[in-house]
PDB file of C-alpha atoms in Angstrom:
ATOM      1  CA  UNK A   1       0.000   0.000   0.000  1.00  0.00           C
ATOM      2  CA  UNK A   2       1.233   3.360  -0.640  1.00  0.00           C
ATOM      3  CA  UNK A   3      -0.066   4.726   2.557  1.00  0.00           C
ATOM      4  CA  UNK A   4       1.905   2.256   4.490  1.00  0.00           C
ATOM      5  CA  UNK A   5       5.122   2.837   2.383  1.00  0.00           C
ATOM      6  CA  UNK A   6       4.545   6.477   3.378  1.00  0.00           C
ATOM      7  CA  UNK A   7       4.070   5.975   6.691  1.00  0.00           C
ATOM      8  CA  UNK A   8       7.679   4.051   7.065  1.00  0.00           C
ATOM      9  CA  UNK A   9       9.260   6.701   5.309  1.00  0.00           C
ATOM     10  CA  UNK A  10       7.909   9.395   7.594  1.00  0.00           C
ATOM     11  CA  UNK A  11      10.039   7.160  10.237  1.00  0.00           C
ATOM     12  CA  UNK A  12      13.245   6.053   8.218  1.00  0.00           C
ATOM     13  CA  UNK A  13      13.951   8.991   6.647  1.00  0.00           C
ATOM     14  CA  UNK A  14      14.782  11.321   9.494  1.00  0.00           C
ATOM     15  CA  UNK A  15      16.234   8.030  11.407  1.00  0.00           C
ATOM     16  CA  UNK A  16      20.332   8.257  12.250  1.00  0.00           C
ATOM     17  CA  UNK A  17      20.319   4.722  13.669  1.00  0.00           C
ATOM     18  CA  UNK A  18      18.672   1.984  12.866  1.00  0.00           C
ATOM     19  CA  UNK A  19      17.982  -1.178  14.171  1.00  0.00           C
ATOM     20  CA  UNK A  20      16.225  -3.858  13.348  1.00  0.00           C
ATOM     21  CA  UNK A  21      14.797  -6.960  15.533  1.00  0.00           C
ATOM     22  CA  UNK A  22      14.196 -10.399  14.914  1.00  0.00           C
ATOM     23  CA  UNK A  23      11.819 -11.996  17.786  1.00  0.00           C
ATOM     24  CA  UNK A  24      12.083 -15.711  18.247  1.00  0.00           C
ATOM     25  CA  UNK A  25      11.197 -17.576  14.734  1.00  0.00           C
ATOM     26  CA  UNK A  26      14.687 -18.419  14.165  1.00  0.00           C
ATOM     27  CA  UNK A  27      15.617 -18.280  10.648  1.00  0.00           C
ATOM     28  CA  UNK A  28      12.509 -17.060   9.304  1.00  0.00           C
ATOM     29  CA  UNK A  29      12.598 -14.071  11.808  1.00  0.00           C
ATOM     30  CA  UNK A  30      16.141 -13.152  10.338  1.00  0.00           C
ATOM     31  CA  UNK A  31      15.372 -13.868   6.892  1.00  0.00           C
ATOM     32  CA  UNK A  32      12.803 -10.951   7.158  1.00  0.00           C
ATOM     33  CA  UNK A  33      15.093  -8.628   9.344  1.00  0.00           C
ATOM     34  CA  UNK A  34      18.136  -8.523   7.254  1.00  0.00           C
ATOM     35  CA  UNK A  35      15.850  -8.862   3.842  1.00  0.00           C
ATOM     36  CA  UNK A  36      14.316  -5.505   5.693  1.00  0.00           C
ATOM     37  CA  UNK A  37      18.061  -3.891   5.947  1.00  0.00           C
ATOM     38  CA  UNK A  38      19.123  -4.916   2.325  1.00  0.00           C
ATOM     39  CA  UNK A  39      15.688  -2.500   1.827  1.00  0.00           C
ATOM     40  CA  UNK A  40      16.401   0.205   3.818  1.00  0.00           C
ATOM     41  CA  UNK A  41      20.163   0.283   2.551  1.00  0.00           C
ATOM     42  CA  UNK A  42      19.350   0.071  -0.951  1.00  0.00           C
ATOM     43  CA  UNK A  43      16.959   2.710  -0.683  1.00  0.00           C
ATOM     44  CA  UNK A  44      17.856   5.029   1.827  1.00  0.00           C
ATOM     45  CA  UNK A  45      21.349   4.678   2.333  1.00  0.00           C
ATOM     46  CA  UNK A  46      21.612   3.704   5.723  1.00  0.00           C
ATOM     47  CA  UNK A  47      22.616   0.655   7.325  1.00  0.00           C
ATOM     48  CA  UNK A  48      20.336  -1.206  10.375  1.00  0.00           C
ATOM     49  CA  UNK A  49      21.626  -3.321  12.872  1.00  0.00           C
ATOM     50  CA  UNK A  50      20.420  -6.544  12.396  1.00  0.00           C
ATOM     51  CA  UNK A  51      19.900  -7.944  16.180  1.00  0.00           C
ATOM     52  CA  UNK A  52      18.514 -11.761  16.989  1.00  0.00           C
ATOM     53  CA  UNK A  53      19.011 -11.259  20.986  1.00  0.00           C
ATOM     54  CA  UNK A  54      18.774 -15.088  21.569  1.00  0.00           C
ATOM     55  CA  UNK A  55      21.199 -18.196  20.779  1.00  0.00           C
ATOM     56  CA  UNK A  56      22.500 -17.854  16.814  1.00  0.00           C
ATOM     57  CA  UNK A  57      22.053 -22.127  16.654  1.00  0.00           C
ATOM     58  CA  UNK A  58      18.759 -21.180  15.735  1.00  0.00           C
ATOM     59  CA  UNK A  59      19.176 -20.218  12.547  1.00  0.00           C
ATOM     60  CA  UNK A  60      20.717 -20.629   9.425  1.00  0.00           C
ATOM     61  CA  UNK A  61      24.129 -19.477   9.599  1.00  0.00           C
ATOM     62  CA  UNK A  62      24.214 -18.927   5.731  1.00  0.00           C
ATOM     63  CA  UNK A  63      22.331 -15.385   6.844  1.00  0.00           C
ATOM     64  CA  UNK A  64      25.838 -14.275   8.440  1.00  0.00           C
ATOM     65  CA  UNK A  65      27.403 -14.334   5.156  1.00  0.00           C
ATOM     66  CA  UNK A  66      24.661 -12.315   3.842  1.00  0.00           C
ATOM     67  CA  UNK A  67      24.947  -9.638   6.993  1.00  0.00           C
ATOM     68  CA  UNK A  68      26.252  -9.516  10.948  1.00  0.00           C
ATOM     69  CA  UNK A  69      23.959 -10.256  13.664  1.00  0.00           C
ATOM     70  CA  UNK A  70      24.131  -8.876  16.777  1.00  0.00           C
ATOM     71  CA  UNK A  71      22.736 -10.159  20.012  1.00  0.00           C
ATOM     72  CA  UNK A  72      22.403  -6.637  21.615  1.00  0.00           C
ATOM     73  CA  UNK A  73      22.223  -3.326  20.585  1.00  0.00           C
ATOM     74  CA  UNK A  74      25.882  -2.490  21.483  1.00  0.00           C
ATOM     75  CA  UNK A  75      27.974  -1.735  24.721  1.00  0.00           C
ATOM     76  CA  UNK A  76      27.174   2.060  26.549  1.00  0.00           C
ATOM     77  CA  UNK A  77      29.747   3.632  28.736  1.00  0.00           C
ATOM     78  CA  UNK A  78      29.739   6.728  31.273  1.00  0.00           C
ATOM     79  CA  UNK A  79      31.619   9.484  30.438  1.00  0.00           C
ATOM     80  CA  UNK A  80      32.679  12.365  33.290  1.00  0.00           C
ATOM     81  CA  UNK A  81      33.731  15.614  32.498  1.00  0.00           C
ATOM     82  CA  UNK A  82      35.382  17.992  35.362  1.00  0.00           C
ATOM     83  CA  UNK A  83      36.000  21.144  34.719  1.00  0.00           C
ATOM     84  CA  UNK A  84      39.035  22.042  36.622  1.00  0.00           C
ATOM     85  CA  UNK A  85      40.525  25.429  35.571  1.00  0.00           C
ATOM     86  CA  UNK A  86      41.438  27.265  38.656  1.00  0.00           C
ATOM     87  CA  UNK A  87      42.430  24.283  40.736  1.00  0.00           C
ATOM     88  CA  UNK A  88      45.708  22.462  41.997  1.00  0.00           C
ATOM     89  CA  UNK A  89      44.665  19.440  41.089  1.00  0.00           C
ATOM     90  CA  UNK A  90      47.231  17.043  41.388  1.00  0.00           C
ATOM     91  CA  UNK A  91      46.050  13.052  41.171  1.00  0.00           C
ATOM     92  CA  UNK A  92      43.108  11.225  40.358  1.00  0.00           C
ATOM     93  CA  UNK A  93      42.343   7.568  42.176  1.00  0.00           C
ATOM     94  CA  UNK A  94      40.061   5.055  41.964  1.00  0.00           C
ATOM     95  CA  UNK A  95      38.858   2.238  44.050  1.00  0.00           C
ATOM     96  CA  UNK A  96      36.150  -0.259  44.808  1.00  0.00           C
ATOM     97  CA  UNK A  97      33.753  -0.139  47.576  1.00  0.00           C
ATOM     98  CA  UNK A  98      31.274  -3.024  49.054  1.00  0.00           C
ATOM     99  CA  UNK A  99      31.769  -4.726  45.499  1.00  0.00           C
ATOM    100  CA  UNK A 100      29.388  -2.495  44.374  1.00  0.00           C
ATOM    101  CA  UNK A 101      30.531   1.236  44.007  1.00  0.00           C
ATOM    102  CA  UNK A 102      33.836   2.136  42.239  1.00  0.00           C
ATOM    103  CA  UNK A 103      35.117   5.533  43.458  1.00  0.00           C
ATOM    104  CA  UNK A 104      36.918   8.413  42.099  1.00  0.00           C
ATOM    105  CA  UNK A 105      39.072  10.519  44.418  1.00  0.00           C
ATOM    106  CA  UNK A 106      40.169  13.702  42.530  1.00  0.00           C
ATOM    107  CA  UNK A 107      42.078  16.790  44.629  1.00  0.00           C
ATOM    108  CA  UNK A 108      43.252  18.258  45.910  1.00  0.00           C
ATOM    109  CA  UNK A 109      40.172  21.003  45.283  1.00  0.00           C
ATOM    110  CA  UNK A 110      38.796  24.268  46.660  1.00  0.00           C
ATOM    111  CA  UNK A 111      36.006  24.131  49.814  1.00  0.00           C
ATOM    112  CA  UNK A 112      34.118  25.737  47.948  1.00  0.00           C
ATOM    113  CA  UNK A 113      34.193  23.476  44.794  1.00  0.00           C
ATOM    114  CA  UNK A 114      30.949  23.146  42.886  1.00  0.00           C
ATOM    115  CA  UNK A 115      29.448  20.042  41.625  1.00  0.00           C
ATOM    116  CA  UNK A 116      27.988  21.950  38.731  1.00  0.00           C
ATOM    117  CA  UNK A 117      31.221  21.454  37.101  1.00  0.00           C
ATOM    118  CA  UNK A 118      31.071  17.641  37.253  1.00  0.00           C
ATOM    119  CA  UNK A 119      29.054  16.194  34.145  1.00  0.00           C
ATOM    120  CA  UNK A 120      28.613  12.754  33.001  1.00  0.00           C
ATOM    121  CA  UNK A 121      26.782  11.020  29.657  1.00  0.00           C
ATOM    122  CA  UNK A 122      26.158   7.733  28.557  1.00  0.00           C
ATOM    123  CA  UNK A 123      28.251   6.922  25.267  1.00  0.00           C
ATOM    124  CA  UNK A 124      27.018   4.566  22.752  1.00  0.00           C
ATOM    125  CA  UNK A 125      24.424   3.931  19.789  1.00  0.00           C
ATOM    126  CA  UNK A 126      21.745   5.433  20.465  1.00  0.00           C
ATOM    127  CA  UNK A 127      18.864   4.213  18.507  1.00  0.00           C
ATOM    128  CA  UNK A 128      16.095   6.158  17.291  1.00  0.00           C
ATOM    129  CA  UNK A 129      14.262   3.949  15.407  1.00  0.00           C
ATOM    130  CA  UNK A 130      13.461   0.065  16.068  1.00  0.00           C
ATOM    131  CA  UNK A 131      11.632  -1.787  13.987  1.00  0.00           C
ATOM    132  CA  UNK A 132      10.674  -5.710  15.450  1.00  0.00           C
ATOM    133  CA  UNK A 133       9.731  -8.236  13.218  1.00  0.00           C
ATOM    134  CA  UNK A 134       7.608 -11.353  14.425  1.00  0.00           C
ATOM    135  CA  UNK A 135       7.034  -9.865  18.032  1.00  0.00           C
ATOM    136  CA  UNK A 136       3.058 -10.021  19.105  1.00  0.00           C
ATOM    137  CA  UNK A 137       4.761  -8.005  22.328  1.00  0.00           C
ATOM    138  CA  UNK A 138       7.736  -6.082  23.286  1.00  0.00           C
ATOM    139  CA  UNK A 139       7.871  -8.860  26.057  1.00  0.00           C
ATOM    140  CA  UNK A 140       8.363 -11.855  23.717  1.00  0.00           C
ATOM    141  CA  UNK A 141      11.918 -10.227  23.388  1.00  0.00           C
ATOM    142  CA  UNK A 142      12.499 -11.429  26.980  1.00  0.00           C
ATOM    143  CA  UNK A 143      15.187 -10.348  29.017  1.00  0.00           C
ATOM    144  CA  UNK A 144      16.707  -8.114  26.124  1.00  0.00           C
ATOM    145  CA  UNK A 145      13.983  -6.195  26.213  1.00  0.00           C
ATOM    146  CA  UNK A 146      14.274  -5.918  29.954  1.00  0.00           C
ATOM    147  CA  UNK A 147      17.992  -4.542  30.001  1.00  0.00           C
ATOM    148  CA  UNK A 148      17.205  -2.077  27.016  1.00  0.00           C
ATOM    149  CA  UNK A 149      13.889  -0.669  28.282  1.00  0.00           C
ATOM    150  CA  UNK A 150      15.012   2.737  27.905  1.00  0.00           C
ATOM    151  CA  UNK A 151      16.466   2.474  24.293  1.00  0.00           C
ATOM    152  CA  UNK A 152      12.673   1.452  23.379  1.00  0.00           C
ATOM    153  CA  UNK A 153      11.351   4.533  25.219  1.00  0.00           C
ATOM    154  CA  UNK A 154      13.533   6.765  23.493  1.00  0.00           C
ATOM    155  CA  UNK A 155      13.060   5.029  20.180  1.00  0.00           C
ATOM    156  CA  UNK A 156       9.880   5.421  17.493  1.00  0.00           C
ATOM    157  CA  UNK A 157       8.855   1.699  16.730  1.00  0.00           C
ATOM    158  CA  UNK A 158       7.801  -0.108  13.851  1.00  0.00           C
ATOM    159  CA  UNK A 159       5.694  -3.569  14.532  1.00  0.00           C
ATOM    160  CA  UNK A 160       5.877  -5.920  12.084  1.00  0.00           C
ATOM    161  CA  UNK A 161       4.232  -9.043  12.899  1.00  0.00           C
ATOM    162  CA  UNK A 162       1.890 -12.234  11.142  1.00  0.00           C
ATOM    163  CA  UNK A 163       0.298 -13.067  14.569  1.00  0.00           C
ATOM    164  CA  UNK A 164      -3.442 -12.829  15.279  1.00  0.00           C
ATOM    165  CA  UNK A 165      -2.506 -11.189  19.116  1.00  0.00           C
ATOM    166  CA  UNK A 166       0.124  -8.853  17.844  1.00  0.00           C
ATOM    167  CA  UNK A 167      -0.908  -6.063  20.609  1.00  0.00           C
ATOM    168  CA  UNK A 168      -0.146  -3.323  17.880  1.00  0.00           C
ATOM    169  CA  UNK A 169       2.205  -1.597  19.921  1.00  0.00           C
ATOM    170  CA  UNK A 170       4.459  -0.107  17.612  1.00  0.00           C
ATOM    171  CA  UNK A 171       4.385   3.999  16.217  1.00  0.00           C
ATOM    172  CA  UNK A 172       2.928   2.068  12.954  1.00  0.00           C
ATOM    173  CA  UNK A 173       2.227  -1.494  12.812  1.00  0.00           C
ATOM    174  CA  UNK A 174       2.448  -3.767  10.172  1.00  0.00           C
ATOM    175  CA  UNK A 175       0.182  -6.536  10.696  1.00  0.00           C
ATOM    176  CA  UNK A 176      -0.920  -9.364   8.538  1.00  0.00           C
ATOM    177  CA  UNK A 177      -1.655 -12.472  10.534  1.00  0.00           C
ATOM    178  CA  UNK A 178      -3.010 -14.173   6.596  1.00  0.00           C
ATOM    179  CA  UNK A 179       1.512 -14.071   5.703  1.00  0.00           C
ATOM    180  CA  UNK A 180       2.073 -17.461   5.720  1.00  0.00           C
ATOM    181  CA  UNK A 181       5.073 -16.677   7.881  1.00  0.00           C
ATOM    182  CA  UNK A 182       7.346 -13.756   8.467  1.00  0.00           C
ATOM    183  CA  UNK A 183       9.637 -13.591   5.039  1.00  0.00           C
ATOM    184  CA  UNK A 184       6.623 -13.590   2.892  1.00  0.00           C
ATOM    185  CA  UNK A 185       4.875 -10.830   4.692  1.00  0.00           C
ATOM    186  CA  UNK A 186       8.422  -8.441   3.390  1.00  0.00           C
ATOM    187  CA  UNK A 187       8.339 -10.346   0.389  1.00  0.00           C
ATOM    188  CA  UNK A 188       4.919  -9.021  -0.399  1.00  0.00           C
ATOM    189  CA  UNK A 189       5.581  -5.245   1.248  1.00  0.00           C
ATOM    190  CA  UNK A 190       8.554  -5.586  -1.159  1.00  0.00           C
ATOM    191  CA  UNK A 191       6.034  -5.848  -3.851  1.00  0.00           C
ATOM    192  CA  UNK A 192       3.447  -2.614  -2.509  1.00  0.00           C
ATOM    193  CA  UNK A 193       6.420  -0.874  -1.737  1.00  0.00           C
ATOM    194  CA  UNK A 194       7.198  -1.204  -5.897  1.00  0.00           C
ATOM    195  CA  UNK A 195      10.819  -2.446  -4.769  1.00  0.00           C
ATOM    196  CA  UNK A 196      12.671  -5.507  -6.539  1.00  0.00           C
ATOM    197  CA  UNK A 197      14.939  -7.073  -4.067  1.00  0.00           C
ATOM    198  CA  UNK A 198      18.637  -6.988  -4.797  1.00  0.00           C
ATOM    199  CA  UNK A 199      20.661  -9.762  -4.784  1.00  0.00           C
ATOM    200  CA  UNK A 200      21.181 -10.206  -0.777  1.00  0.00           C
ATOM    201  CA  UNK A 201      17.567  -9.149  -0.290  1.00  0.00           C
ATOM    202  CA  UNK A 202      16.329 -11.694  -2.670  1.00  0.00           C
ATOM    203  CA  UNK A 203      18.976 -14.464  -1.013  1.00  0.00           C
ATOM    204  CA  UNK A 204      17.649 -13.512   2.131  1.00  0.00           C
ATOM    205  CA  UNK A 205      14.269 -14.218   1.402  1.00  0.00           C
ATOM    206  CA  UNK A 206      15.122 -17.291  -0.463  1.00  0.00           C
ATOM    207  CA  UNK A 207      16.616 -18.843   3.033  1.00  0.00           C
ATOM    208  CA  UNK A 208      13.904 -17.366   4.695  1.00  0.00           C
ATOM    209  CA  UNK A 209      11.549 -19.196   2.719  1.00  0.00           C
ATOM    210  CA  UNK A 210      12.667 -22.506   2.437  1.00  0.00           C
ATOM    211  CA  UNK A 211      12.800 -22.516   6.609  1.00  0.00           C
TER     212      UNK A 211
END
């Protein structure tokens, strides 16, 4: 449908990062993710993640020579910034407390120090769009989902789904529970969305497919 091509676009275009996830169907699910990737690439440019945030056994590992795929959405770290002009600092220690709390000892410094010139961020991918494929829930991702709460809160969704209880949680949701399975619900957006796979999009598929 044009109107759902539209509505994606509204979504990818604007998107810096990308990622896409495959819920549990094995290689089906990851057929249809990285099929989805080879799309948005050859279209838009950019380049998803692929993610499959269980065990890789499950599917066929013929997909990794296609594209990578992740188990996670990439490793965050904290970043803290002092500003220290006008002090004497002279050594900076760490050390561990209760196994628990890791503590920096910077001085020496004024009395009247303020905090306001400690800062700190998070550094890593931050994704703003996610799009799921095969999830009825965001808790069928299990546990991933769990430790990356706050990436989906920050991030617009896309559900893309063949189940009959897909909750329709997604920003836009792409719902067909008549697909047969997951690859030939892109397969036949591929065709609304007037786009001819290219070769790893069509190998993809092909895998995805046969099962």
């Amino acid at each position: 449908m044009r109107q759902d091509k539209d509505h994606i676009n509204s979504l990818i275009d604007p998107a810096k990062n990308i990622a896409i996830i495959s819920a549990r169907h094995g290689t089906d699910g990851v057929a249809a993710a990285i099929a989805l990737a080879e799309y948005i690439n050859d279209k838009y440019g950019k380049n998803p993640t692929v993610i499959y945030p269980f065990d890789q056994v499950e599917f066929n590992n013929e997909l990794l020579m296609i594209r990578n795929v992740n188990s996670d959405l990439g490793t965050v770290s904290l970043k803290i910034a002092l500003d220290y002009s006008g002090t004497n600092i002279e050594s900076v220690d760490y050390h561990k407390e209760d196994e628990s709390k890791l503590i920096l000892e910077i001085g020496p410094v004024e009395r009247d120090f303020s905090m306001d010139r400690v800062k700190y961020e998070l550094n890593g991918t931050s994704y703003d769009l996610i799009i799921t494929i095969g999830a009825p829930n965001l808790a069928s991702l299990g546990d991933f989902y769990l430790k990356s709460k706050s990436a989906f809160d920050k991030a617009d969704i896309i559900n893309i789904d063949n189940a009959v209880n897909n909750e329709n949680f997604g920003k836009i949701n792409i719902v067909n529970p008549i697909a047969l399975n997951l690859s030939t619900l892109i397969l036949t957006k591929f065709g609304e969305w007037e786009y001819t796979p290219g070769k790893l999009a069509a190998k993809s598929l092909l895998i995805g497919l046969d099962g």
